[in-house]
Amino acid sequence: MTSTQQHSAPAITLTIAGSEATGGAGAQADLKTFQQLGTFGIAALTCIVSFDPKQGWDHRFVPVEPQVIADQLEAIQTCYSGQLDTVKLGMMGSPATIDTVATALRSQQWKNVLLDPVLICKGQEPGHALDTDQALKSTLLPVATFVTPNHFEAESLSGITISNVEDLERAARLIHEASGAAVLAKGGIRLAGTDAVDVFYNGTTTEILSTPKIGEVAVSGAGCSLAAAVTAELAKGASPLEAARSAKAFVTAGIEHRMASHAPFDALWQGGISA
Ligand code: PXL
């Protein structure tokens, strides 16, 4: 506790997410996005993902013990009690993690609960991943105020096949009806055509967000950074639609200024917007 705070304090944004060691995705992408967009970033880690260069860059996945996740959240929520009202949920990885996170979420009121519904991850057992997907849908989706599924996740959450923008719009409506959340369903590069198209729907407004595709290959961290940018904008007071528009511009600039490496995929750079 400090006695004299002369400046206006930044909005606080918490991410509950996995570490992706190479810095492209996960909590690293979230924190860099928060910093770039002027919020005070905090992270509680749910798991550690280490790509395996010897095995086709598969994901090696190690969960963080539920008690250690609970400890991190206890520290964070006690430290910023009364100030923290915006959280982003990224990769959970196991039903036990989802239980622990849901319990911590229930211990306080939130203004913004942004769910990036990271479903199966390469390297996890399929049976285990299905349990995780189910827990995510039944436990976290109902508390989300904003959800950012990619093409695959939108198909899973809506139960429909998505082949074009009309399908993506229908999926966004179905996911909104199931959750009550504002939805930004990401077509990204997955739908045919020259544009990367995402659909926003919040029950009253549908907006198609479209930018020319930058290449045809997915860039690591695009989904995490988009969701983190929405989180930061909401924390600063933007409406859900304004947050979606700003986040799309942020990600487009980050992809334009992406980082190449010895991995077979590039990583989005969160500094792109000011480069
Ligand atoms: O982009 C999805 C994602 C989220 N979180 C973590 C990841 C990944 C993909 O690699 O490793 C920790």
Coordinates of C-alpha atoms and ligand atoms in Angstrom, one line a residue:
M1 CA 0.0 0.0 0.0
T2 CA 1.5 3.4 -1.0
S3 CA 0.3 6.7 0.5
T4 CA 0.8 9.0 -2.5
Q5 CA -0.1 7.9 -6.0
Q6 CA 0.5 11.0 -8.1
H7 CA -0.2 9.4 -11.5
S8 CA -3.5 7.8 -12.6
A9 CA -3.1 4.1 -12.1
P10 CA -3.3 1.8 -15.2
A11 CA -6.1 -0.7 -15.6
I12 CA -5.2 -4.1 -14.3
T13 CA -5.4 -7.2 -16.5
L14 CA -4.9 -10.8 -15.3
T15 CA -4.2 -13.7 -17.6
I16 CA -4.7 -17.3 -16.3
A17 CA -2.8 -19.2 -19.0
G18 CA 0.0 -21.5 -19.9
S19 CA 3.6 -20.6 -20.5
E20 CA 4.8 -21.2 -24.1
A21 CA 8.5 -21.1 -23.7
T22 CA 9.5 -19.6 -27.0
G23 CA 7.5 -16.4 -26.4
G24 CA 5.0 -16.7 -29.3
A25 CA 1.8 -17.7 -27.5
G26 CA 0.3 -18.2 -24.1
A27 CA 1.0 -16.0 -21.0
Q28 CA 4.1 -14.5 -22.7
A29 CA 2.0 -13.2 -25.6
D30 CA -0.7 -12.0 -23.1
L31 CA 1.7 -10.0 -21.0
K32 CA 3.4 -8.4 -24.0
T33 CA 0.0 -7.4 -25.3
F34 CA -1.0 -5.9 -22.0
Q35 CA 2.2 -3.9 -21.7
Q36 CA 1.9 -2.7 -25.3
L37 CA -1.7 -1.6 -24.7
G38 CA -1.0 0.2 -21.5
T39 CA -2.5 -2.1 -18.8
F40 CA -0.8 -3.5 -15.7
G41 CA -0.3 -7.2 -16.7
I42 CA -0.5 -10.1 -14.2
A43 CA -0.2 -13.8 -15.0
A44 CA -1.1 -17.0 -13.2
L45 CA 0.4 -20.1 -14.9
T46 CA -1.7 -23.2 -15.5
C47 CA 0.8 -25.3 -17.4
I48 CA 4.2 -25.2 -19.2
V49 CA 4.3 -26.0 -22.9
S50 CA 7.8 -26.6 -24.5
F51 CA 7.8 -27.4 -28.2
D52 CA 9.9 -30.4 -29.1
P53 CA 12.2 -29.6 -32.0
K54 CA 13.2 -33.3 -32.2
Q55 CA 9.5 -34.4 -32.7
G56 CA 8.1 -32.0 -35.3
W57 CA 7.7 -29.2 -32.8
D58 CA 5.0 -31.1 -30.9
H59 CA 3.8 -29.6 -27.7
R60 CA 5.4 -31.1 -24.5
F61 CA 2.8 -30.3 -21.9
V62 CA 3.3 -30.2 -18.1
P63 CA 0.4 -29.1 -15.9
V64 CA 1.0 -26.9 -12.9
E65 CA -0.3 -28.5 -9.6
P66 CA -3.8 -27.3 -8.8
Q67 CA -2.6 -26.1 -5.4
V68 CA 0.1 -24.0 -7.0
I69 CA -2.5 -22.5 -9.3
A70 CA -4.7 -21.7 -6.3
D71 CA -1.7 -20.2 -4.5
Q72 CA -0.9 -17.9 -7.4
L73 CA -4.5 -16.8 -7.6
E74 CA -4.7 -16.2 -3.9
A75 CA -1.6 -14.0 -4.0
I76 CA -3.0 -12.0 -7.0
Q77 CA -6.6 -11.7 -5.7
T78 CA -5.5 -10.6 -2.3
C79 CA -2.9 -8.1 -3.6
Y80 CA -5.4 -6.4 -5.9
S81 CA -8.6 -7.0 -4.1
G82 CA -11.1 -4.3 -5.1
Q83 CA -9.0 -3.2 -8.1
L84 CA -8.9 -6.3 -10.2
D85 CA -12.1 -6.9 -12.3
T86 CA -10.8 -8.1 -15.7
V87 CA -9.4 -11.6 -16.4
K88 CA -8.5 -13.5 -19.5
L89 CA -8.6 -17.3 -19.5
G90 CA -6.2 -19.0 -21.8
M91 CA -5.0 -22.6 -22.0
M92 CA -6.2 -24.6 -19.0
G93 CA -5.1 -28.1 -20.1
S94 CA -6.9 -30.3 -17.6
P95 CA -10.3 -30.6 -15.8
A96 CA -8.5 -30.2 -12.4
T97 CA -7.1 -26.9 -13.5
I98 CA -10.5 -25.7 -14.7
D99 CA -12.0 -26.6 -11.3
T100 CA -9.3 -24.7 -9.5
V101 CA -9.7 -21.6 -11.7
A102 CA -13.5 -21.7 -11.5
T103 CA -13.3 -21.8 -7.7
A104 CA -11.0 -18.7 -7.6
L105 CA -13.2 -16.9 -10.1
R106 CA -16.3 -17.5 -7.9
S107 CA -14.6 -15.8 -4.9
Q108 CA -15.1 -12.3 -6.3
Q109 CA -17.1 -10.1 -8.7
W110 CA -15.8 -9.5 -12.3
K111 CA -16.6 -6.9 -14.9
N112 CA -14.9 -8.8 -17.8
V113 CA -14.2 -12.5 -18.1
L114 CA -12.6 -13.1 -21.4
L115 CA -12.5 -16.8 -22.4
D116 CA -10.1 -17.8 -25.1
P117 CA -11.4 -21.4 -25.4
V118 CA -8.1 -23.1 -26.2
L119 CA -9.2 -26.7 -26.9
I120 CA -7.1 -29.7 -27.7
C121 CA -3.4 -29.1 -27.7
K122 CA -1.0 -31.3 -29.7
G123 CA 0.8 -33.6 -27.2
Q124 CA -2.1 -34.2 -24.9
E125 CA -3.9 -37.6 -24.6
P126 CA -7.1 -37.4 -26.8
G127 CA -9.3 -38.8 -23.9
H128 CA -7.9 -36.3 -21.5
A129 CA -8.3 -33.5 -24.0
L130 CA -12.0 -34.4 -24.5
D131 CA -12.6 -34.2 -20.7
T132 CA -10.9 -30.8 -20.7
D133 CA -13.0 -29.5 -23.6
Q134 CA -16.2 -30.7 -21.8
A135 CA -15.2 -29.1 -18.5
L136 CA -14.4 -25.8 -20.3
K137 CA -17.8 -25.8 -21.9
S138 CA -19.8 -26.7 -18.7
T139 CA -17.8 -24.7 -16.2
L140 CA -16.0 -21.7 -17.8
L141 CA -18.2 -20.8 -20.8
P142 CA -21.2 -19.9 -18.6
V143 CA -19.1 -17.3 -16.6
A144 CA -17.5 -15.7 -19.7
T145 CA -18.6 -12.2 -20.7
F146 CA -16.6 -12.4 -24.0
V147 CA -15.4 -15.4 -25.9
T148 CA -12.9 -15.7 -28.8
P149 CA -13.1 -19.1 -30.5
N150 CA -11.0 -19.9 -33.6
H151 CA -12.4 -21.8 -36.5
F152 CA -12.0 -25.2 -34.9
E153 CA -13.2 -24.1 -31.5
A154 CA -16.2 -22.3 -33.0
E155 CA -17.2 -25.6 -34.7
S156 CA -16.8 -27.5 -31.4
L157 CA -18.7 -24.9 -29.3
S158 CA -21.6 -24.4 -31.8
G159 CA -21.8 -28.0 -33.1
I160 CA -21.9 -26.8 -36.8
T161 CA -19.4 -27.1 -39.7
I162 CA -18.0 -23.8 -40.7
S163 CA -17.1 -23.4 -44.4
N164 CA -17.9 -19.8 -45.1
V165 CA -18.7 -16.4 -43.4
E166 CA -22.4 -17.2 -43.2
D167 CA -21.6 -20.3 -41.2
L168 CA -19.2 -18.3 -39.0
E169 CA -22.0 -15.8 -38.3
R170 CA -24.4 -18.7 -37.4
A171 CA -21.8 -20.2 -35.1
A172 CA -21.2 -16.8 -33.4
R173 CA -25.0 -16.6 -32.8
L174 CA -25.3 -20.1 -31.4
I175 CA -22.3 -19.6 -29.0
H176 CA -23.8 -16.3 -27.8
E177 CA -27.2 -18.0 -27.2
A178 CA -25.5 -20.8 -25.2
S179 CA -23.3 -18.5 -23.1
G180 CA -24.8 -15.0 -23.1
A181 CA -21.2 -13.7 -23.9
A182 CA -20.1 -11.4 -26.7
V183 CA -18.5 -13.5 -29.3
L184 CA -15.6 -12.8 -31.6
A185 CA -15.4 -15.9 -33.9
K186 CA -12.2 -16.0 -35.8
G187 CA -12.1 -17.3 -39.4
G188 CA -8.5 -16.0 -39.7
I189 CA -6.8 -17.7 -42.6
R190 CA -9.0 -20.8 -42.4
L191 CA -11.8 -19.7 -44.6
A192 CA -11.2 -19.5 -48.4
G193 CA -10.8 -16.1 -49.9
T194 CA -8.4 -13.2 -49.9
D195 CA -9.5 -11.8 -46.6
A196 CA -9.0 -12.8 -42.9
V197 CA -12.6 -12.6 -41.7
D198 CA -13.7 -12.6 -38.1
V199 CA -17.3 -12.2 -36.9
F200 CA -18.5 -10.2 -33.8
Y201 CA -21.9 -10.9 -32.3
N202 CA -23.3 -9.8 -28.9
G203 CA -27.0 -10.4 -29.2
T204 CA -27.8 -7.2 -30.9
T205 CA -25.0 -6.3 -33.2
T206 CA -23.3 -8.4 -35.9
E207 CA -20.1 -7.0 -37.4
I208 CA -17.9 -8.7 -40.0
L209 CA -14.2 -7.7 -39.3
S210 CA -12.2 -8.2 -42.5
T211 CA -8.6 -7.5 -43.4
P212 CA -6.6 -8.8 -46.4
K213 CA -4.8 -12.0 -45.5
I214 CA -1.1 -11.7 -44.8
G215 CA 0.1 -15.0 -46.2
E216 CA -1.7 -18.3 -45.9
V217 CA 0.2 -19.7 -42.9
A218 CA -1.0 -19.3 -39.3
V219 CA 1.3 -17.2 -37.1
S220 CA 1.9 -18.3 -33.6
G221 CA 0.3 -16.2 -30.9
A222 CA -2.3 -14.6 -33.1
G223 CA -5.2 -16.0 -31.1
C224 CA -3.7 -15.4 -27.7
S225 CA -2.8 -11.8 -28.7
L226 CA -6.2 -11.0 -30.1
A227 CA -7.9 -12.2 -27.0
A228 CA -5.4 -10.4 -24.8
A229 CA -5.9 -7.2 -26.8
V230 CA -9.7 -7.5 -26.3
T231 CA -9.1 -7.9 -22.6
A232 CA -6.9 -4.8 -22.3
E233 CA -9.3 -2.7 -24.3
L234 CA -12.3 -3.8 -22.1
A235 CA -10.3 -3.1 -19.0
K236 CA -9.6 0.4 -20.3
G237 CA -13.4 0.9 -20.7
A238 CA -14.0 0.1 -24.4
S239 CA -17.3 -1.4 -25.5
P240 CA -17.1 -5.1 -26.6
L241 CA -17.4 -4.0 -30.3
E242 CA -14.8 -1.3 -30.0
A243 CA -12.5 -3.8 -28.2
A244 CA -12.9 -6.3 -31.0
R245 CA -12.1 -3.7 -33.7
S246 CA -9.0 -2.5 -31.9
A247 CA -7.8 -6.0 -31.2
K248 CA -8.1 -6.9 -34.9
A249 CA -6.0 -3.9 -35.8
F250 CA -3.4 -4.8 -33.1
V251 CA -3.1 -8.4 -34.4
T252 CA -2.9 -7.4 -38.1
A253 CA 0.0 -5.1 -37.3
G254 CA 1.6 -7.8 -35.1
I255 CA 1.4 -10.3 -38.0
E256 CA 2.8 -7.7 -40.4
H257 CA 5.8 -7.4 -38.1
R258 CA 6.1 -11.1 -37.2
M259 CA 9.2 -12.7 -35.9
A260 CA 11.0 -15.5 -37.8
S261 CA 12.9 -18.2 -36.1
H262 CA 14.2 -21.8 -36.6
A263 CA 10.7 -23.1 -35.9
P264 CA 8.6 -23.8 -38.9
F265 CA 6.2 -21.0 -37.9
D266 CA 6.6 -17.3 -37.3
A267 CA 5.5 -15.5 -34.1
L268 CA 3.3 -12.4 -33.9
W269 CA 5.2 -9.4 -32.5
Q270 CA 3.1 -7.3 -30.1
G271 CA 5.2 -4.2 -30.8
G272 CA 4.0 -4.2 -34.5
I273 CA 1.3 -1.6 -33.8
S274 CA 3.9 1.0 -32.9
A275 CA 6.7 0.0 -35.3
Ligands
PXL1 O1 -2.2 -20.7 -29.2 C1 -2.7 -21.5 -28.3 C2 -1.8 -21.7 -27.1 C3 -2.2 -21.2 -25.9 N1 -1.5 -21.3 -24.8 C4 -0.3 -22.0 -24.8 C5 0.2 -22.6 -26.0 C6 -0.6 -22.4 -27.2 C7 -0.1 -23.0 -28.4 O2 1.0 -23.4 -28.5 O3 1.3 -23.2 -26.0 C8 0.5 -22.1 -23.5

